[in-house]
Coordinates of C-alpha atoms in Angstrom, one line a residue:
X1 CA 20.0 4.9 19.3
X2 CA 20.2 2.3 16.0
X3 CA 18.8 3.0 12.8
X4 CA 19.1 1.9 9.3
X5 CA 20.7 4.0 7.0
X6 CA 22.1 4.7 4.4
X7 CA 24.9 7.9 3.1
X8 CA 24.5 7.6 -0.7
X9 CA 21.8 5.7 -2.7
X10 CA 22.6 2.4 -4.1
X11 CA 22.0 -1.6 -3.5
X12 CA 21.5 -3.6 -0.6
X13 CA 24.2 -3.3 1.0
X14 CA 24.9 0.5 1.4
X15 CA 22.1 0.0 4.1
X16 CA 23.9 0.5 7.5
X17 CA 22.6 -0.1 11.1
X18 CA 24.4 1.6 13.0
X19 CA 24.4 4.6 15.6
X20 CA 22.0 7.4 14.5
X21 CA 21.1 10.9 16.4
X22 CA 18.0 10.9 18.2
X23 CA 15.0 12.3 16.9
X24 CA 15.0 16.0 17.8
X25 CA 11.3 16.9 17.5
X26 CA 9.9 19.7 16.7
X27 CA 6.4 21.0 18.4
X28 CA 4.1 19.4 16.2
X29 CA 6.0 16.2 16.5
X30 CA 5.6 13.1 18.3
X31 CA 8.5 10.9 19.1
X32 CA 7.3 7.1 18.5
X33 CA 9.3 3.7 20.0
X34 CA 9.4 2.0 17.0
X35 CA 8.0 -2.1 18.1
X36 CA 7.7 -2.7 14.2
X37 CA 8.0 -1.3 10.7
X38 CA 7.3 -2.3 7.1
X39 CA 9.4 -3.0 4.0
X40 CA 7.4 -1.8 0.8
X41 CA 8.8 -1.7 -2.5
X42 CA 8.7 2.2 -2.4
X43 CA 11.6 1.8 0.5
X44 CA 14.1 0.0 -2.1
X45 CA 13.1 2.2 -4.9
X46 CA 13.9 5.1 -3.2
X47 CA 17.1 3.8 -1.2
X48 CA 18.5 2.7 -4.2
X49 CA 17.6 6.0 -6.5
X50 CA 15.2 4.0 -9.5
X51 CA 12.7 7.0 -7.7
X52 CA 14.4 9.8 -7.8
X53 CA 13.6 12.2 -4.6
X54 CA 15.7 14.8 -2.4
X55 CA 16.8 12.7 0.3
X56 CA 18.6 14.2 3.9
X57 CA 21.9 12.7 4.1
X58 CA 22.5 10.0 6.0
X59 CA 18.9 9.1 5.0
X60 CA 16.9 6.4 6.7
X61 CA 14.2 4.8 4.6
X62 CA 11.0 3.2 5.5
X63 CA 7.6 4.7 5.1
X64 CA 5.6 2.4 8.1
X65 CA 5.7 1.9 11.5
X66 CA 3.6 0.7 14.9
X67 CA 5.1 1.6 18.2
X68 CA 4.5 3.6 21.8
X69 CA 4.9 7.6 22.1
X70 CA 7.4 8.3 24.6
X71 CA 7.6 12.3 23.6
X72 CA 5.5 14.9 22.1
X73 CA 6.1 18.8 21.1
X74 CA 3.9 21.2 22.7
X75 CA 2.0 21.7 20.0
X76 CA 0.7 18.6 19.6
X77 CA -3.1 17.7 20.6
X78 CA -3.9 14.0 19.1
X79 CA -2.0 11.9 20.9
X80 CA 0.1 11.5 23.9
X81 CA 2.4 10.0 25.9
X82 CA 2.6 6.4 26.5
X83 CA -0.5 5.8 23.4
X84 CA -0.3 2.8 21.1
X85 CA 0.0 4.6 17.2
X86 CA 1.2 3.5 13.9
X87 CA 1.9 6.4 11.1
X88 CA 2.7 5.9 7.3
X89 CA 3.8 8.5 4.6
X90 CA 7.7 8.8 5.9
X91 CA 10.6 8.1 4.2
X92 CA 9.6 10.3 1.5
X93 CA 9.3 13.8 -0.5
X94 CA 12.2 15.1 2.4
X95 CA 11.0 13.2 5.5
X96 CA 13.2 10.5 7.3
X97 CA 11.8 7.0 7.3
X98 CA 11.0 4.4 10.0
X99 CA 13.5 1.8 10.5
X100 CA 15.3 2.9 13.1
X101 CA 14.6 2.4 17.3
X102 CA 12.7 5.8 17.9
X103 CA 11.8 8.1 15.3
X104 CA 9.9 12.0 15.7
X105 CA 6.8 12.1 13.0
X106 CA 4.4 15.1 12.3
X107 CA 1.2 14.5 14.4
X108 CA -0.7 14.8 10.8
X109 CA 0.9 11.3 10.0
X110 CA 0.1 9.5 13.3
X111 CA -3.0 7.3 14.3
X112 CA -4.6 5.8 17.2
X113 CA -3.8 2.7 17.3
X114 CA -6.5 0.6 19.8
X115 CA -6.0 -2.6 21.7
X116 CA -5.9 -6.1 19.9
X117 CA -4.4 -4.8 16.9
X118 CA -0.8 -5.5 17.1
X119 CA 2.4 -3.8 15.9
X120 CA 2.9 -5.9 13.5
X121 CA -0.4 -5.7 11.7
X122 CA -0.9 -2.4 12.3
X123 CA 2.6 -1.5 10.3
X124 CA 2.2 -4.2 7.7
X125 CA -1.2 -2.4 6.5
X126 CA 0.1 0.7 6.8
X127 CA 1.1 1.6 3.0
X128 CA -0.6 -1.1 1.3
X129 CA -4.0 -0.4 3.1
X130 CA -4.0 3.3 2.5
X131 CA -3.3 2.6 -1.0
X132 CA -6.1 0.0 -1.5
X133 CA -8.7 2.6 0.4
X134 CA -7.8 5.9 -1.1
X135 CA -8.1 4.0 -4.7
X136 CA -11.5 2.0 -3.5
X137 CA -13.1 5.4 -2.3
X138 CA -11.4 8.5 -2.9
X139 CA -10.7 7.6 -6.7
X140 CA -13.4 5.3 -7.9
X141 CA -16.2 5.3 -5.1
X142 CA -17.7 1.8 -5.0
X143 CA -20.9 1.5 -4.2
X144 CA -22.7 -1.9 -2.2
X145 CA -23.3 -4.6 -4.8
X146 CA -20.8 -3.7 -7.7
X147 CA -18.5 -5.9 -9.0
X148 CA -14.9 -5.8 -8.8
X149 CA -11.6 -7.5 -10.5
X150 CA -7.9 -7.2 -8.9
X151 CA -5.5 -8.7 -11.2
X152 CA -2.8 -9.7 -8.4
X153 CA -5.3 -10.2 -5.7
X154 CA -3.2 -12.1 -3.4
X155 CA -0.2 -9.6 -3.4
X156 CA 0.6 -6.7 -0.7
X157 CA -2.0 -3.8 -2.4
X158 CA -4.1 -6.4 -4.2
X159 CA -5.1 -8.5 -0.9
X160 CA -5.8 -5.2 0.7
X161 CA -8.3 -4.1 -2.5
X162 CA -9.7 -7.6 -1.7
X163 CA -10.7 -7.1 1.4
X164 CA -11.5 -3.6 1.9
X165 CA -13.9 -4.8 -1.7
X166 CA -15.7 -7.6 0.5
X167 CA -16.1 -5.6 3.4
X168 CA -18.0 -2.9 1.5
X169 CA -20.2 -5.2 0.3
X170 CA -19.2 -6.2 -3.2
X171 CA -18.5 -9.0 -5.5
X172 CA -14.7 -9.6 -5.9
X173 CA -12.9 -11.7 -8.8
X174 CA -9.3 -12.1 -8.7
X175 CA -6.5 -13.8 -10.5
X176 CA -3.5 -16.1 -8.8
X177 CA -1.3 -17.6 -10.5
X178 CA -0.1 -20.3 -8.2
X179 CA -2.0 -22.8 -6.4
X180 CA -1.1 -20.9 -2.6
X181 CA -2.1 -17.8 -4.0
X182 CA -5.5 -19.1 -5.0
X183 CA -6.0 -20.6 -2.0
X184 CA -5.3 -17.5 0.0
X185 CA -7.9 -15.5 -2.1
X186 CA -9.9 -18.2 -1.5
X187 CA -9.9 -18.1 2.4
X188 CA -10.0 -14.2 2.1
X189 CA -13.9 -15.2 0.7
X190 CA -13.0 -14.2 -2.7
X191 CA -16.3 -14.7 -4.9
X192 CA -14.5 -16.0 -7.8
X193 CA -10.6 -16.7 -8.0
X194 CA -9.2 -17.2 -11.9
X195 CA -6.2 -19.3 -13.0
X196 CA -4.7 -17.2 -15.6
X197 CA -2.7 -20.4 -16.6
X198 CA -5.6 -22.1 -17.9
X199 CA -8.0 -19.9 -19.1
X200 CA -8.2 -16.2 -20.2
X201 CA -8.8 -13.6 -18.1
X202 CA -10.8 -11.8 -20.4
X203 CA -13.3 -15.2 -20.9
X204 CA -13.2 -16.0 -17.4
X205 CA -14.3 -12.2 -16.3
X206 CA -16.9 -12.8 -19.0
X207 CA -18.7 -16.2 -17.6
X208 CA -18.6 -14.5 -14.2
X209 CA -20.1 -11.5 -15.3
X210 CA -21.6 -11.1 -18.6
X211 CA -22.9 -7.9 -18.5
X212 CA -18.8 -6.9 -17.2
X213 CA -17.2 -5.5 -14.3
X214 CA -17.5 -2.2 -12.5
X215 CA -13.9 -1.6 -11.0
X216 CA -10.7 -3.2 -12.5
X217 CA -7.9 -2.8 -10.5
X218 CA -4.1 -3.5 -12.4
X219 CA -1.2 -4.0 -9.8
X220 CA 1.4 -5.2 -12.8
X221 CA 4.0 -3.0 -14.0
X222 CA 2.9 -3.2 -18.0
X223 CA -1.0 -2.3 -17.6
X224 CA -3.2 -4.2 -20.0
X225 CA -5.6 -1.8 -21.5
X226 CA -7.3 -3.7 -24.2
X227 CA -8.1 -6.4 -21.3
X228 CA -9.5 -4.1 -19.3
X229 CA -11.9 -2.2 -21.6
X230 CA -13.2 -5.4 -22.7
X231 CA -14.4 -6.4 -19.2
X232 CA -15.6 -3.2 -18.2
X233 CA -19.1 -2.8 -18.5
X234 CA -20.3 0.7 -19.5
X235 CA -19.3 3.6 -16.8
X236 CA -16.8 1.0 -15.5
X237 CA -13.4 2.8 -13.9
X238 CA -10.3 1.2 -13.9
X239 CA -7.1 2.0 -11.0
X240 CA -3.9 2.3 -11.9
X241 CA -1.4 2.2 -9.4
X242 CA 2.0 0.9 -11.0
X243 CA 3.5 1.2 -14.2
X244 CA 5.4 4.0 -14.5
X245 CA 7.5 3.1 -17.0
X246 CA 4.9 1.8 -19.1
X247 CA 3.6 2.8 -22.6
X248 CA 0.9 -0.1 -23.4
X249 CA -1.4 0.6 -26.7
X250 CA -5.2 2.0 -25.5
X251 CA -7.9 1.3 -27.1
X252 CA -9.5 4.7 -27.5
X253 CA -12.7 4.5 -29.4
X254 CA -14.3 1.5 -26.9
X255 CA -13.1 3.6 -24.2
X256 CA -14.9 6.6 -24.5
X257 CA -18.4 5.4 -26.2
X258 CA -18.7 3.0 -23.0
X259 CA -18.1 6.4 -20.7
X260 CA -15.1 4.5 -18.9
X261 CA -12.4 5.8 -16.9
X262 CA -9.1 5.5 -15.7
X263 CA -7.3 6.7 -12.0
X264 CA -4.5 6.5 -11.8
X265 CA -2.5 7.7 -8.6
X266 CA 0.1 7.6 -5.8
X267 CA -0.6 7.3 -1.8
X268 CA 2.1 9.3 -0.7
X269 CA 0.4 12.7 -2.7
X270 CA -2.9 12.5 -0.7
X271 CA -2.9 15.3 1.7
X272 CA -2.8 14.6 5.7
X273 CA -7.1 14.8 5.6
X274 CA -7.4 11.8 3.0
X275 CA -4.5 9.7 4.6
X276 CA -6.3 10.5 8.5
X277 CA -9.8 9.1 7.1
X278 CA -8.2 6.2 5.0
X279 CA -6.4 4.8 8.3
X280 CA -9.6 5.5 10.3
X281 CA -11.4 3.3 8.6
X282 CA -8.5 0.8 8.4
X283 CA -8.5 0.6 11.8
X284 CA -11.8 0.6 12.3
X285 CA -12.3 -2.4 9.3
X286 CA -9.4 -4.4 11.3
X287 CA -10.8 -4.0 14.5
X288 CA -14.3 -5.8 13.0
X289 CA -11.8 -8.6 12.2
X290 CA -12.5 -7.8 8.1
X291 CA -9.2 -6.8 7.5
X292 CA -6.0 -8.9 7.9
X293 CA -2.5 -7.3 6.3
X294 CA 0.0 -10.4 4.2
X295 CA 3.1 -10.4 6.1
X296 CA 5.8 -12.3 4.4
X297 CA 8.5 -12.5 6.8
X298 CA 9.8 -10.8 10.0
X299 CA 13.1 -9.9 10.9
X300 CA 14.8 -7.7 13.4
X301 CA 15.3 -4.2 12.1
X302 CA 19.3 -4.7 12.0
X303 CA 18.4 -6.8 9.2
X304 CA 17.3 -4.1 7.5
X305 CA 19.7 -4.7 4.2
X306 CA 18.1 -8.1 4.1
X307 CA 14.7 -7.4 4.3
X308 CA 15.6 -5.3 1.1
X309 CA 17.2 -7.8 -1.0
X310 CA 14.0 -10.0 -0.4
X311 CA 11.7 -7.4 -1.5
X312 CA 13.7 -6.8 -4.6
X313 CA 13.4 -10.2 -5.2
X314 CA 10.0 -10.4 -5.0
X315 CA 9.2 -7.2 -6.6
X316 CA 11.8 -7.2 -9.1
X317 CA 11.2 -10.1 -10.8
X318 CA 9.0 -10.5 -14.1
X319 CA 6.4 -7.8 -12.9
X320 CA 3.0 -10.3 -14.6
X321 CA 1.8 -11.5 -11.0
X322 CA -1.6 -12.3 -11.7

């Protein structure tokens, strides 16, 4: 079989496709036909060593795919020949990753995935959806009827957070900073859609919703406390889910005598339970037609190196996508 690989971390172009041994599972794995798999930023961070991990060499990156089972050990019980599955979660912490023609995945990782969704969509809301739900419900719990900001609401995580907002019954401000993006929010059914370019944030949020917001959600890389504690009304929690490198200044003494709080967190450390009831509800969400992953382009998985060097360059550019 083909796969994407690569020997040593570095750019673009030390991805390969090329001849790669066939998954050898083990007997808690099932061996998946891939029909399509995702690019995240994750996949270039790790392929290229910015996130350091212990990687098996050659090493195939890719943490998403949608395909048929055509194998399963004898220890697996959830799935079986010939189903329809997508899984997520590979490509890291010592597992190989997903863009490659067939690859063997620990049942823990795999989902059911039921007639109309297709490949496609099913692998494109793989990461990004899981993110969005373990942050919605495991970290801040949103409740019917709160309100909710996503700065970057029309990007991969932040169109997810939209969604999975409106379907759980709450009122959703976010920012775009382009006409498109606006538009898209928009005909998500975005309550209130800011343009960063001509007004504040912080004064928009405010007209919207004097009293503040319950959930702020930052997808930039350079976190903007000072904004977010001043939107927050009292007991208001705020996600954090990029940054790494960041060291903004907090404002400490309106943070604590409102009672707020802050989560931050990364998908690929929730345990096989959390991930398994996340994508349960994702596919149940996108099978009630309330749930619709971005995809930006499609490309056969030889283009692999590609697919990267246009993710960089959409990820790896100022980092302020609002």
């Amino acid at each position: 079989m083909k796969a994407a690989f690569i020997t040593q971390t570095g750019g673009c172009n030390s991805l390969t496709w090329d001849d790669f041994p066939e998954p050898a599972p083990g007997p808690e794995d099932v061996v998946i036909e891939v029909a399509a798999a995702a690019v995240n930023p994750i996949d270039t961070y790790v392929r290229s060593g910015a996130v350091a991990m212990d990687l098996p060499l050659p090493f195939v990156p890719g943490c998403d795919a949608a395909g048929v089972v055509t194998q399963i050990g004898d220890q697996v019980r959830r799935v079986a020949v010939g189903d329809r599955v997508w899984t997520t979660n590979q490509g890291l912490q010592g597992r190989q990753g997903t863009i490659a023609e067939r690859i063997a995945v620990d049942q823990a990782w795999v989902y059911s995935l039921p007639e109309p969704i297709s490949f496609q969509h099913a692998a494109a809301a793989a990461l990004v959806g899981v993110t969005a739900h373990l942050g919605l419900h495991r970290e801040v719990k949103i409740e019917p009827g709160e309100s909710l900001l996503v700065i970057g609401g029309a990007g991969g995580v932040g169109s997810m957070v939209v969604q999975l907002a409106l379907a759980s019954g709450l009122r959703v401000i976010a920012t775009g900073t382009t006409s498109a993006k606006r538009d898209y929010l928009r005909s998500l059914g975005v309550d209130s859609v800011i343009d960063p370019n001509v007004a504040s944030i912080a004064d928009s949020v405010r007209d919207i919703e004097p009293d503040g917001v319950n959930v702020f959600w930052e997808t930039r890389r350079e976190p903007d406390f000072e904004l977010a504690v001043g939107v927050l009304a009292p007991r208001g929690r705020m996600v954090l889910m990029a940054g790494r490198d960041a060291t903004p200044a907090f404002p400490v003494g309106p943070f604590y005598v409102n009672e707020l709080s802050v989560h931050g967190f990364v998908m690929f450390k929730a345990t096989p339970g959390e991930m398994r009831r996340a994508a349960e509800d994702l596919t149940r969400t996108m099978l009630a037609g309330k749930l619709t992953p971005p995809i930006g382009l499609c490309l056969p998985m030889s283009e692999a190196a590609e697919a990267h060097r246009r993710q960089e360059a959409a990820t790896l550019g100022s980092g302020t996508d609002q």
